[in-house]
XYZ file of N, CA and C in Angstrom:
807
model
N 96.788 132.847 88.377
C 96.322 131.899 87.656
C 95.287 130.809 88.145
N 93.736 130.073 87.625
C 92.735 129.426 88.410
C 93.477 128.070 88.431
N 93.197 127.581 89.973
C 93.885 126.630 90.082
C 92.830 125.073 89.644
N 93.522 124.178 89.542
C 92.941 122.784 88.747
C 92.517 122.333 89.918
N 90.736 121.248 89.774
C 90.355 120.543 90.593
C 91.408 119.511 91.436
N 90.860 119.175 92.468
C 92.198 118.135 93.098
C 91.135 116.862 93.003
N 91.791 115.777 92.516
C 91.174 114.595 91.985
C 91.818 113.526 92.765
N 90.341 113.098 93.365
C 90.646 111.961 94.375
C 91.102 110.520 93.899
N 91.089 110.597 92.879
C 91.711 109.123 91.930
C 93.506 109.301 92.559
N 93.888 110.701 92.366
C 95.568 110.986 92.738
C 95.867 111.034 93.822
N 94.696 110.897 95.183
C 95.054 111.047 96.110
C 95.536 112.563 96.415
N 95.047 113.248 95.933
C 95.357 114.759 96.229
C 95.024 115.475 97.372
N 95.595 115.420 98.584
C 95.111 116.268 99.734
C 96.625 117.078 99.830
N 96.805 118.633 100.021
C 96.899 119.906 99.474
C 97.090 120.346 101.060
N 98.390 120.197 101.668
C 98.453 121.150 102.951
C 98.503 122.308 102.690
N 97.661 123.246 103.636
C 97.127 124.638 103.812
C 98.247 125.677 103.883
N 99.175 125.279 104.886
C 100.265 126.158 105.187
C 101.398 125.659 105.278
N 102.352 126.769 104.446
C 103.915 125.941 104.912
C 104.615 125.944 106.356
N 103.702 126.569 106.943
C 104.221 126.689 108.623
C 104.258 125.102 108.674
N 103.331 124.181 108.381
C 103.262 122.988 109.113
C 104.745 122.113 108.626
N 105.020 122.322 107.387
C 105.840 121.911 106.817
C 107.415 121.466 107.443
N 107.554 122.747 108.837
C 108.807 122.833 109.600
C 109.550 121.232 110.001
N 108.886 120.300 110.442
C 109.025 119.469 110.713
C 110.193 118.773 109.485
N 109.997 118.531 108.556
C 110.565 117.889 107.553
C 111.562 118.931 107.247
N 111.705 120.183 107.139
C 112.539 121.123 106.724
C 113.895 120.748 107.848
N 113.172 120.909 109.191
C 114.173 120.709 110.288
C 114.980 119.594 109.729
N 114.562 118.481 109.623
C 115.262 117.245 109.505
C 116.111 117.089 108.432
N 115.659 117.835 107.169
C 116.027 117.271 105.798
C 117.300 118.956 106.005
N 117.185 119.794 106.504
C 118.319 120.759 106.959
C 118.809 120.821 105.400
N 118.288 121.619 104.159
C 118.567 121.591 102.924
C 119.201 122.831 102.659
N 119.379 123.579 103.365
C 119.938 125.082 103.487
C 121.610 124.766 103.655
N 121.811 123.397 104.514
C 123.576 123.109 104.719
C 124.128 123.201 103.220
N 125.277 123.643 103.299
C 126.193 123.530 101.430
C 125.879 122.535 101.017
N 126.132 121.220 101.557
C 126.246 120.133 101.055
C 124.820 119.289 100.502
N 124.057 119.840 101.057
C 122.532 119.283 101.030
C 121.162 120.225 100.107
N 121.831 121.200 99.144
C 121.375 121.957 98.406
C 120.303 121.242 97.486
N 120.515 120.337 97.389
C 119.628 119.727 95.996
C 118.322 118.900 96.119
N 117.438 118.857 96.253
C 115.929 118.493 96.698
C 115.222 117.777 95.844
N 114.857 116.605 95.964
C 113.799 116.276 94.675
C 112.468 115.807 95.667
N 111.510 116.710 95.075
C 110.010 116.913 96.067
C 109.322 116.268 95.241
N 108.716 114.858 95.307
C 107.732 114.202 95.138
C 106.202 114.704 95.403
N 105.256 114.625 94.188
C 104.031 115.568 94.210
C 104.057 116.716 94.824
N 104.284 117.566 94.233
C 104.698 119.111 95.092
C 103.039 119.964 95.133
N 102.207 119.372 93.785
C 100.807 119.887 93.963
C 100.742 121.283 93.853
N 100.063 122.341 94.956
C 100.293 123.426 94.992
C 101.008 124.453 95.417
N 102.504 123.544 95.774
C 103.615 124.377 96.004
C 103.685 124.606 97.624
N 102.890 124.744 98.384
C 103.427 124.980 99.602
C 104.623 124.584 100.085
N 104.782 123.173 100.208
C 106.146 122.710 100.823
C 107.417 122.977 99.445
N 106.922 123.161 98.361
C 107.837 123.602 97.344
C 108.399 125.166 97.917
N 107.263 126.034 98.236
C 108.376 127.623 98.639
C 109.279 127.260 99.287
N 108.421 126.893 100.581
C 109.424 126.765 101.851
C 110.843 125.990 101.662
N 110.913 125.033 101.034
C 112.331 124.455 100.133
C 113.467 125.707 99.798
N 112.345 126.447 98.874
C 113.197 127.840 98.012
C 113.618 128.512 98.537
N 112.903 128.578 99.741
C 113.057 130.162 100.651
C 114.454 129.654 101.497
N 114.024 128.081 101.568
C 115.475 127.810 102.538
C 116.825 127.580 101.552
N 116.494 128.122 100.357
C 117.912 127.874 99.351
C 118.327 126.820 98.928
N 117.273 126.059 98.866
C 117.398 124.771 97.895
C 117.098 124.736 96.673
N 117.711 123.640 95.902
C 117.645 123.628 94.172
C 116.611 122.695 94.475
N 115.372 122.772 93.812
C 114.559 121.460 94.085
C 113.910 121.495 92.634
N 113.857 119.883 92.380
C 113.370 119.102 91.138
C 112.126 118.654 91.842
N 110.757 119.258 91.204
C 109.106 118.964 91.455
C 109.189 117.791 90.287
N 108.766 116.481 90.838
C 108.158 115.631 89.911
C 106.470 115.615 90.100
N 105.986 116.080 89.345
C 104.211 115.506 89.544
C 103.482 115.214 88.655
N 102.659 114.363 89.121
C 102.147 113.386 87.791
C 101.199 114.110 87.394
N 100.272 115.010 87.798
C 99.399 115.662 87.108
C 99.870 117.037 86.093
N 99.663 117.297 85.184
C 100.268 118.048 84.116
C 99.508 119.416 84.523
N 98.566 119.483 85.272
C 97.575 120.999 85.046
C 98.048 121.398 86.552
N 98.611 120.694 87.498
C 99.334 121.376 88.625
C 100.569 121.446 88.074
N 101.453 120.674 87.514
C 102.452 121.011 86.962
C 102.800 122.629 86.564
N 101.624 122.749 85.653
C 101.591 124.399 85.231
C 101.367 125.466 86.212
N 100.328 124.825 87.395
C 100.214 125.585 88.318
C 101.540 126.375 88.913
N 102.124 124.845 89.212
C 104.045 125.145 89.969
C 104.812 126.346 88.892
N 105.039 126.319 87.488
C 105.473 126.705 86.440
C 105.392 128.413 86.843
N 103.611 128.390 86.820
C 103.617 129.754 87.190
C 103.573 130.299 88.179
N 103.948 129.757 88.804
C 104.004 130.628 90.314
C 105.349 130.740 90.751
N 106.026 129.722 90.501
C 107.487 129.567 90.625
C 108.520 129.891 88.835
N 108.480 131.281 88.621
C 109.256 131.368 87.937
C 110.881 131.044 88.117
N 111.224 130.889 89.490
C 112.305 130.860 90.027
C 113.426 129.738 89.492
N 114.592 129.840 89.052
C 115.233 129.470 88.111
C 115.711 127.981 89.240
N 115.655 128.442 90.847
C 115.797 127.078 91.393
C 114.876 125.805 91.752
N 113.805 126.092 90.552
C 112.715 125.167 90.703
C 113.015 124.308 89.289
N 113.237 123.168 89.220
C 112.727 122.676 87.390
C 111.638 121.615 87.923
N 111.188 121.175 86.655
C 110.028 120.438 87.180
C 109.840 119.162 85.910
N 109.649 118.063 87.024
C 109.099 116.407 85.590
C 107.950 116.355 85.454
N 107.347 116.142 84.653
C 105.708 116.073 84.893
C 106.042 114.239 84.657
N 105.722 113.788 85.741
C 105.730 111.951 85.112
C 105.419 111.061 86.672
N 105.319 109.607 86.533
C 105.117 108.953 87.895
C 106.334 108.992 88.763
N 105.986 109.010 89.818
C 107.370 109.034 90.481
C 107.497 107.595 90.603
N 106.586 106.897 90.393
C 107.209 105.172 90.370
C 108.283 104.855 89.618
N 108.663 105.970 88.473
C 109.465 105.485 87.335
C 110.875 106.452 87.430
N 110.577 106.989 88.724
C 112.260 107.886 88.875
C 113.353 106.775 88.740
N 114.187 106.986 87.937
C 115.796 106.301 88.070
C 116.226 107.043 89.405
N 116.528 106.393 90.165
C 117.013 107.023 91.284
C 118.328 106.613 91.291
N 118.807 105.417 90.491
C 120.667 105.628 90.189
C 121.241 106.577 89.419
N 119.838 107.447 88.840
C 120.608 108.276 88.101
C 120.774 110.121 88.862
N 120.619 110.011 90.043
C 120.675 111.111 91.085
C 121.617 111.514 91.403
N 122.044 112.853 90.609
C 123.485 113.345 91.434
C 123.212 112.807 93.187
N 124.663 112.930 93.661
C 124.822 112.557 95.127
C 125.656 114.000 95.285
N 125.059 114.269 96.372
C 123.825 113.985 97.627
C 122.739 114.541 96.995
N 121.247 113.986 96.895
C 120.147 114.656 96.891
C 119.291 114.297 98.183
N 118.460 115.214 98.354
C 117.784 115.168 99.636
C 116.322 114.881 98.768
N 115.671 114.127 99.634
C 114.008 113.557 99.101
C 113.218 114.050 100.066
N 112.008 114.606 99.573
C 110.518 115.225 100.383
C 109.657 114.727 99.622
N 108.387 114.725 100.094
C 107.327 114.996 99.240
C 106.027 114.338 100.401
N 104.643 114.404 99.623
C 103.155 114.426 100.339
C 103.186 113.074 99.890
N 103.137 112.082 99.995
C 102.785 110.633 99.842
C 101.723 110.136 99.807
N 100.931 110.067 98.410
C 99.500 109.136 98.631
C 99.538 108.162 99.341
N 98.525 107.828 99.395
C 98.603 106.552 100.316
C 98.603 104.868 99.852
N 98.213 105.310 98.343
C 98.428 103.894 97.865
C 99.819 103.807 96.918
N 100.460 104.637 96.689
C 101.798 104.349 96.182
C 102.770 104.403 97.427
N 102.755 105.035 98.252
C 103.804 105.289 99.806
C 104.591 104.329 99.652
N 104.433 103.062 100.142
C 104.866 101.870 100.508
C 105.919 101.613 99.098
N 105.278 101.513 97.950
C 106.304 101.299 96.873
C 107.145 102.032 96.181
N 107.174 103.484 96.767
C 107.959 104.226 96.441
C 109.113 104.343 97.456
N 108.993 104.163 98.748
C 109.856 104.120 99.842
C 110.697 103.072 99.344
N 110.110 101.747 98.933
C 110.697 100.670 98.599
C 111.700 100.805 97.430
N 111.426 101.601 96.531
C 112.415 101.995 95.563
C 113.280 102.829 96.012
N 113.201 103.711 96.695
C 114.285 104.609 97.083
C 114.912 104.364 98.180
N 114.742 103.302 98.959
C 115.610 102.959 99.774
C 117.671 102.039 99.807
N 116.838 101.838 98.847
C 118.633 100.966 98.353
C 119.545 102.059 97.942
N 118.825 103.473 97.968
C 120.225 104.177 97.188
C 121.069 105.057 98.216
N 121.182 104.867 99.014
C 121.863 105.784 100.197
C 123.161 106.101 99.664
N 123.870 105.726 98.897
C 124.733 106.221 98.640
C 125.051 107.562 97.338
N 123.769 107.783 97.369
C 123.432 109.041 96.612
C 121.734 110.092 97.600
N 121.670 109.370 98.349
C 119.990 109.841 98.988
C 120.649 109.423 100.612
N 121.064 110.900 101.197
C 121.586 110.838 102.626
C 120.412 110.817 103.379
N 119.537 111.230 103.637
C 118.365 111.472 103.960
C 117.052 111.968 103.049
N 115.733 111.726 103.893
C 114.531 111.951 102.949
C 113.530 112.052 104.339
N 112.732 112.745 104.021
C 111.600 112.807 104.845
C 110.363 113.138 104.240
N 108.910 112.521 104.600
C 107.791 112.537 103.787
C 106.967 112.821 104.646
N 105.613 113.135 104.008
C 104.253 113.388 104.835
C 103.613 112.232 103.923
N 103.143 111.189 104.832
C 102.196 110.014 105.038
C 100.996 109.594 105.637
N 100.244 108.722 105.394
C 98.933 108.679 106.349
C 99.744 108.249 107.547
N 99.121 108.376 108.354
C 99.492 107.763 109.603
C 99.501 106.590 109.830
N 99.107 105.567 109.370
C 99.077 104.304 109.351
C 100.117 103.785 108.606
N 100.695 104.504 107.863
C 101.775 103.884 107.031
C 103.314 104.500 107.753
N 103.160 105.929 108.081
C 103.997 106.263 109.468
C 104.278 105.008 110.388
N 103.202 104.853 110.810
C 103.367 103.412 112.042
C 103.642 102.298 111.821
N 103.845 102.010 110.741
C 104.592 100.736 109.921
C 105.757 100.927 109.849
N 106.330 102.345 109.516
C 107.308 102.806 108.991
C 108.439 102.341 110.645
N 108.298 102.799 111.483
C 108.655 103.104 112.957
C 108.325 102.219 113.844
N 107.764 101.093 113.311
C 107.166 100.308 114.046
C 108.508 99.084 115.053
N 108.318 98.961 116.350
C 109.249 98.124 116.593
C 108.380 96.560 116.866
N 109.546 95.496 116.967
C 108.764 94.016 117.193
C 107.850 93.928 118.444
N 107.012 93.173 117.971
C 105.953 92.779 119.282
C 105.158 93.828 118.958
N 104.676 94.887 118.023
C 103.780 95.826 118.023
C 103.487 95.701 117.093
N 101.731 95.767 117.251
C 100.988 95.396 116.371
C 101.204 96.257 114.801
N 101.861 97.479 114.896
C 102.187 97.714 113.283
C 103.052 96.858 112.724
N 103.741 96.178 113.488
C 105.385 95.355 112.680
C 105.367 95.042 112.010
N 105.817 94.886 110.376
C 105.427 93.287 109.717
C 106.943 93.793 108.838
N 106.557 93.252 107.644
C 107.582 93.434 106.571
C 108.338 94.375 106.314
N 107.186 95.361 106.424
C 107.903 96.817 105.463
C 108.520 97.365 106.668
N 108.064 97.212 107.942
C 108.770 97.353 108.886
C 110.295 97.439 108.820
N 110.804 95.592 108.513
C 112.176 95.292 108.577
C 112.898 96.048 107.414
N 112.321 95.702 106.360
C 112.651 96.483 105.135
C 113.340 97.457 105.206
N 112.453 98.581 106.360
C 112.558 100.041 106.169
C 114.025 100.087 106.799
N 113.817 99.446 108.095
C 114.970 99.177 109.455
C 116.139 98.649 108.676
N 116.363 97.782 107.517
C 117.785 97.214 106.556
C 117.790 98.336 106.284
N 117.737 99.453 105.728
C 118.222 100.226 104.722
C 118.144 101.783 105.776
N 117.314 101.959 106.748
C 117.257 103.094 107.163
C 116.947 103.202 108.401
N 117.700 104.434 109.474
C 116.904 104.749 110.816
C 115.702 105.815 110.594
N 114.631 105.106 110.800
C 113.569 106.139 110.904
C 113.005 106.772 111.762
N 112.579 107.940 111.838
C 111.892 108.583 112.836
C 110.651 109.576 112.696
N 110.012 109.228 113.713
C 108.258 110.075 113.617
C 108.554 111.572 113.678
N 108.274 112.262 113.059
C 108.609 113.938 113.227
C 107.408 114.123 113.326
N 105.894 113.895 113.642
C 105.204 114.895 114.032
C 103.667 114.518 113.175
N 102.972 114.667 114.069
C 101.339 114.384 113.271
C 100.625 115.635 112.372
N 99.588 115.433 111.684
C 99.198 116.083 111.078
C 97.998 115.808 110.875
N 96.828 116.824 111.727
C 95.263 115.952 111.501
C 94.852 116.758 110.248
N 93.357 116.196 109.682
C 92.503 116.385 108.351
C 92.700 117.572 107.979
N 92.241 118.592 109.037
C 91.979 119.825 108.828
C 93.291 120.441 108.418
N 94.490 120.248 107.954
C 95.457 120.699 107.526
C 95.353 120.591 106.367
N 94.473 120.239 105.302
C 94.811 119.581 104.074
C 93.856 120.118 103.799
N 93.845 120.200 102.363
C 92.342 120.684 101.483
C 92.203 119.582 100.336
N 91.403 119.156 100.076
C 90.365 118.965 101.110
C 90.913 117.622 102.055
N 90.184 118.221 103.091
C 90.552 117.244 104.423
C 90.557 115.785 104.066
N 91.559 114.813 104.261
C 91.448 113.541 104.173
C 90.591 112.922 105.627
N 90.094 111.537 105.504
C 89.327 110.926 106.682
C 90.300 110.295 107.611
N 91.122 110.285 107.550
C 92.158 109.891 108.092
C 93.615 110.927 108.822
N 94.625 111.051 109.970
C 95.559 111.789 110.341
C 96.499 111.272 109.708
N 97.559 112.270 109.538
C 98.696 111.832 108.590
C 100.004 112.284 109.449
N 101.297 111.855 109.044
C 102.269 112.198 109.966
C 103.490 112.221 109.649
N 104.350 113.470 109.626
C 105.494 113.525 109.073
C 106.646 112.189 109.382
N 107.500 111.493 108.241
C 108.273 110.457 108.985
C 109.743 111.061 108.533
N 110.914 110.731 109.063
C 111.889 110.946 108.793
C 112.904 109.855 108.053
N 114.089 110.135 107.274
C 114.506 108.512 107.185
C 116.224 109.361 106.690
N 117.029 108.224 107.568
C 118.330 108.800 107.782
C 118.689 107.459 107.011
N 119.250 107.620 105.250
C 119.160 106.418 104.730
C 121.157 105.476 105.188
N 121.009 104.215 105.349
C 122.247 103.997 105.860
C 122.694 102.525 104.751
N 123.867 102.012 104.823
C 124.229 100.721 104.248
C 123.699 99.649 105.114
N 123.015 99.028 103.543
C 122.204 97.287 104.730
C 123.211 96.553 105.345
N 122.752 95.643 105.966
C 123.232 94.432 106.664
C 123.902 93.673 106.078
N 123.824 93.678 104.532
C 124.065 92.268 103.860
C 124.490 93.266 102.632
N 125.476 92.506 101.884
C 125.568 93.178 100.241
C 124.714 93.404 99.401
N 125.086 94.155 98.927
C 123.689 95.110 97.877
C 123.115 94.169 97.366
N 124.183 92.970 96.846
C 123.562 91.819 95.607
C 122.603 90.947 96.311
N 122.886 91.011 97.770
C 122.169 89.905 98.620
C 120.569 90.500 99.149
N 120.215 91.437 98.839
C 119.011 92.419 99.611
C 117.906 91.870 98.981
N 117.908 91.655 97.795
C 116.825 91.592 97.151
C 116.146 89.852 97.636
N 117.129 89.088 97.744
C 116.703 87.758 98.454
C 116.473 87.947 99.812
N 117.189 88.713 100.176
C 116.703 89.023 102.161
C 115.296 89.459 102.070
N 115.155 90.349 101.190
C 113.418 90.808 101.159
C 112.713 89.848 100.939
N 112.953 89.047 99.944
C 112.049 88.033 99.766
C 112.085 87.082 100.730
N 112.992 86.926 101.832
C 113.031 86.110 102.832
C 112.008 87.168 103.843
N 112.284 87.924 104.132
C 111.378 88.898 105.095
C 109.988 88.572 104.449
N 109.415 88.599 103.787
C 107.850 88.868 103.232
C 107.556 87.344 103.598
N 108.415 86.553 103.068
C 107.941 85.172 102.832
C 107.872 84.890 104.579
N 108.879 85.182 105.424
C 108.541 85.390 107.360
C 107.353 85.575 107.571
N 107.007 87.188 107.184
C 105.472 87.712 107.553
C 104.242 87.349 106.833
N 104.014 86.523 105.957
C 103.486 86.005 105.011
C 102.244 85.783 105.680
N 102.239 85.026 106.743
C 101.297 84.643 107.488
C 101.200 84.846 108.910
N 100.536 86.113 109.119
C 100.739 86.555 110.589
C 100.264 85.960 111.568
N 100.972 85.411 112.684
C 100.501 85.399 113.826
C 101.112 83.354 113.498
N 101.618 83.210 112.265
C 102.332 81.766 112.655
C 103.489 81.747 113.284
N 103.799 80.403 113.424
C 105.893 80.512 113.987
C 106.084 80.775 112.711
N 107.340 81.428 113.331
C 108.573 81.598 112.084
C 108.787 80.316 111.137
N 108.803 78.744 111.820
C 108.843 77.826 111.708
C 108.211 77.191 110.566
N 106.674 77.638 110.745
C 105.763 77.336 110.177
C 105.342 78.226 108.639
N 106.240 79.299 108.728
C 106.088 79.967 107.784
C 106.835 79.772 106.669
N 108.066 79.438 107.141
C 109.482 79.174 106.651
C 109.362 77.597 105.932
N 108.934 76.771 106.682
C 108.687 75.493 106.369
C 108.376 75.064 104.780
N 107.375 75.588 104.310
C 106.925 75.785 103.071
C 107.679 76.097 101.842
N 108.457 76.508 101.894
C 109.374 77.055 100.953
C 110.850 76.196 101.276
N 111.312 75.575 102.656
C 112.469 75.235 103.014
C 112.397 73.760 103.359
N 111.354 73.350 103.739
C 111.080 71.881 104.314
C 111.388 72.140 106.159
N 110.747 70.926 106.423
C 110.852 71.517 107.908
C 111.499 71.029 108.897
N 112.313 69.799 108.121
C 113.492 69.590 108.565
C 114.700 70.792 108.118
N 115.049 70.876 107.166
C 115.910 72.300 107.499
C 115.691 73.496 107.824
N 113.782 73.769 107.947
C 113.804 75.010 109.008
C 114.365 75.259 110.293
N 113.794 73.769 110.326
C 114.062 73.447 111.947
C 115.515 73.269 112.144
N 116.379 72.756 111.340
C 118.115 73.332 111.531
C 118.528 74.754 111.831
N 117.614 75.175 110.597
C 118.349 77.047 110.301
C 118.165 77.425 111.589
N 116.798 77.473 112.630
C 116.311 78.194 113.246
C 117.181 77.543 114.887
N 117.679 76.356 114.945
C 118.025 75.415 115.915
C 119.871 76.641 116.093
N 120.289 76.485 114.548
C 121.355 77.004 114.138
C 121.619 78.623 114.655
N 120.373 78.990 114.526
C 120.203 80.696 114.984
C 119.716 80.926 116.258
N 119.671 79.819 117.364
C 119.324 80.213 118.943
C 117.538 80.517 118.405
N 116.750 80.509 117.888
C 115.255 80.945 117.419
C 114.585 79.984 118.141
N 113.405 80.453 119.280
C 112.708 79.686 119.433
C 111.949 78.769 118.937
N 111.389 77.688 119.167
C 110.642 76.650 118.115
C 109.022 77.568 117.929
N 108.792 78.469 118.911
C 107.205 79.082 118.707
C 107.462 80.658 118.593
N 108.482 80.620 118.076
C 108.662 82.454 117.879
C 108.443 82.599 116.144
N 107.537 83.794 116.428
C 107.144 84.668 115.884
C 108.233 85.408 114.715
N 107.500 85.729 113.371
C 108.102 86.453 112.925
C 108.407 87.956 113.173
N 107.017 88.510 113.651
C 106.657 89.657 114.304
C 107.179 90.094 115.447
N 107.773 89.477 116.124
C 108.344 89.002 117.598
C 110.045 89.147 117.185
N 110.709 89.299 116.137
C 112.077 89.323 115.655
C 112.785 90.546 115.008
N 113.947 91.117 115.625
C 114.513 92.432 115.214
C 115.024 91.784 113.899
N 115.714 93.595 113.102
C 116.349 92.990 112.144
C 117.246 92.227 112.261
N 118.194 92.121 113.292
C 119.380 91.424 113.616
C 119.194 90.168 113.724
N 117.970 89.495 114.161
C 117.612 88.286 114.446
C 117.435 87.841 113.205
N 116.740 88.445 112.142
C 116.129 87.931 110.739
C 117.147 87.984 110.040
N 118.567 88.688 109.880
C 119.720 88.641 109.444
C 120.430 87.478 109.869
N 120.362 86.818 111.270
C 121.231 86.137 111.673
C 120.671 84.713 111.273
N 118.928 84.349 111.063
C 118.510 83.447 110.131
C 118.663 83.591 108.740
N 118.918 84.174 107.960
C 119.075 84.153 106.619
C 120.127 83.726 106.224
N 121.467 84.266 107.064
C 122.696 84.263 106.822
C 123.096 82.828 106.975
N 122.622 81.983 107.992
C 122.632 80.641 108.389
C 122.116 79.612 107.086
N 120.921 80.181 106.807
C 120.151 79.767 105.104
C 121.228 79.527 104.097
N 121.569 80.896 103.846
C 122.347 81.198 102.747
C 123.767 80.059 102.518
N 124.324 80.057 104.256
C 125.525 79.221 104.553
C 125.108 77.893 104.264
N 124.053 77.105 104.766
C 123.751 75.862 104.305
C 123.453 75.619 102.667
N 122.833 76.842 102.148
C 122.708 76.373 100.588
C 123.961 76.360 99.912
N 124.680 77.381 100.389
C 125.945 77.375 99.496
C 126.898 76.267 100.160
N 126.488 75.436 101.124
C 127.247 74.307 101.806
C 126.808 73.090 100.965
N 125.369 73.068 100.411
C 124.764 72.034 99.612
C 124.585 72.331 98.107
N 124.817 73.680 97.719
C 125.090 73.621 96.092
C 123.720 73.716 95.498
N 122.814 73.682 96.653
C 121.355 73.794 95.952
C 120.617 74.568 96.969
N 119.800 75.078 96.565
C 118.425 76.530 97.481
C 117.647 75.764 98.500
């Protein structure tokens, strides 16, 4: 079957060899009996799909491009592969059967949005592994005080234990992208706060990092007021000149908890 053109607008860069996917397969371990179900986002030409099927996985491919979905159906009449033609941003994560592993080659423009949608579903998704641009991978695994560390790093850390699995050069793709890529693995975990509180905690984290290089006191004062912000930070033991990018997940959770206790005590936000 003739292959359709790769569309730059969809960020389509396909791996040229299944051997390159070994870091993902080793991390996911889809051959384990309890983890045989895999959702693959953006299977494209099926390089990773073939490796997953060979490992004994039952694969649900979620492909946005109908032309490439047709290629996959022709290439893999295997009953172990099911296909959905649709946008991965519309996946109903809460309807996935548990446990389901998740993987894929994520385009740069939607990678963070897909990950943020997926992360809260640790009860259904024990592990996930992706191929992303290296810049995104660096943000996922970044530690406090590093250049790549930001709100997204904290959000990931709140829901998962991330791991950098390997680097991929542009020549490993067709067509070659202009930047390096990397494999990242995520072991999903229960968050540090009750699920109903997590959206507000994520909003707090975004506010804390909204103005990089500003002190946490100045970043939060716009919403909380300076007097109240200083009281919360003092109660949490956070130095006056501390910045969000210097603080780990535990410290930020501590600040948030003290703020919510004050809200509860006053009865007003």
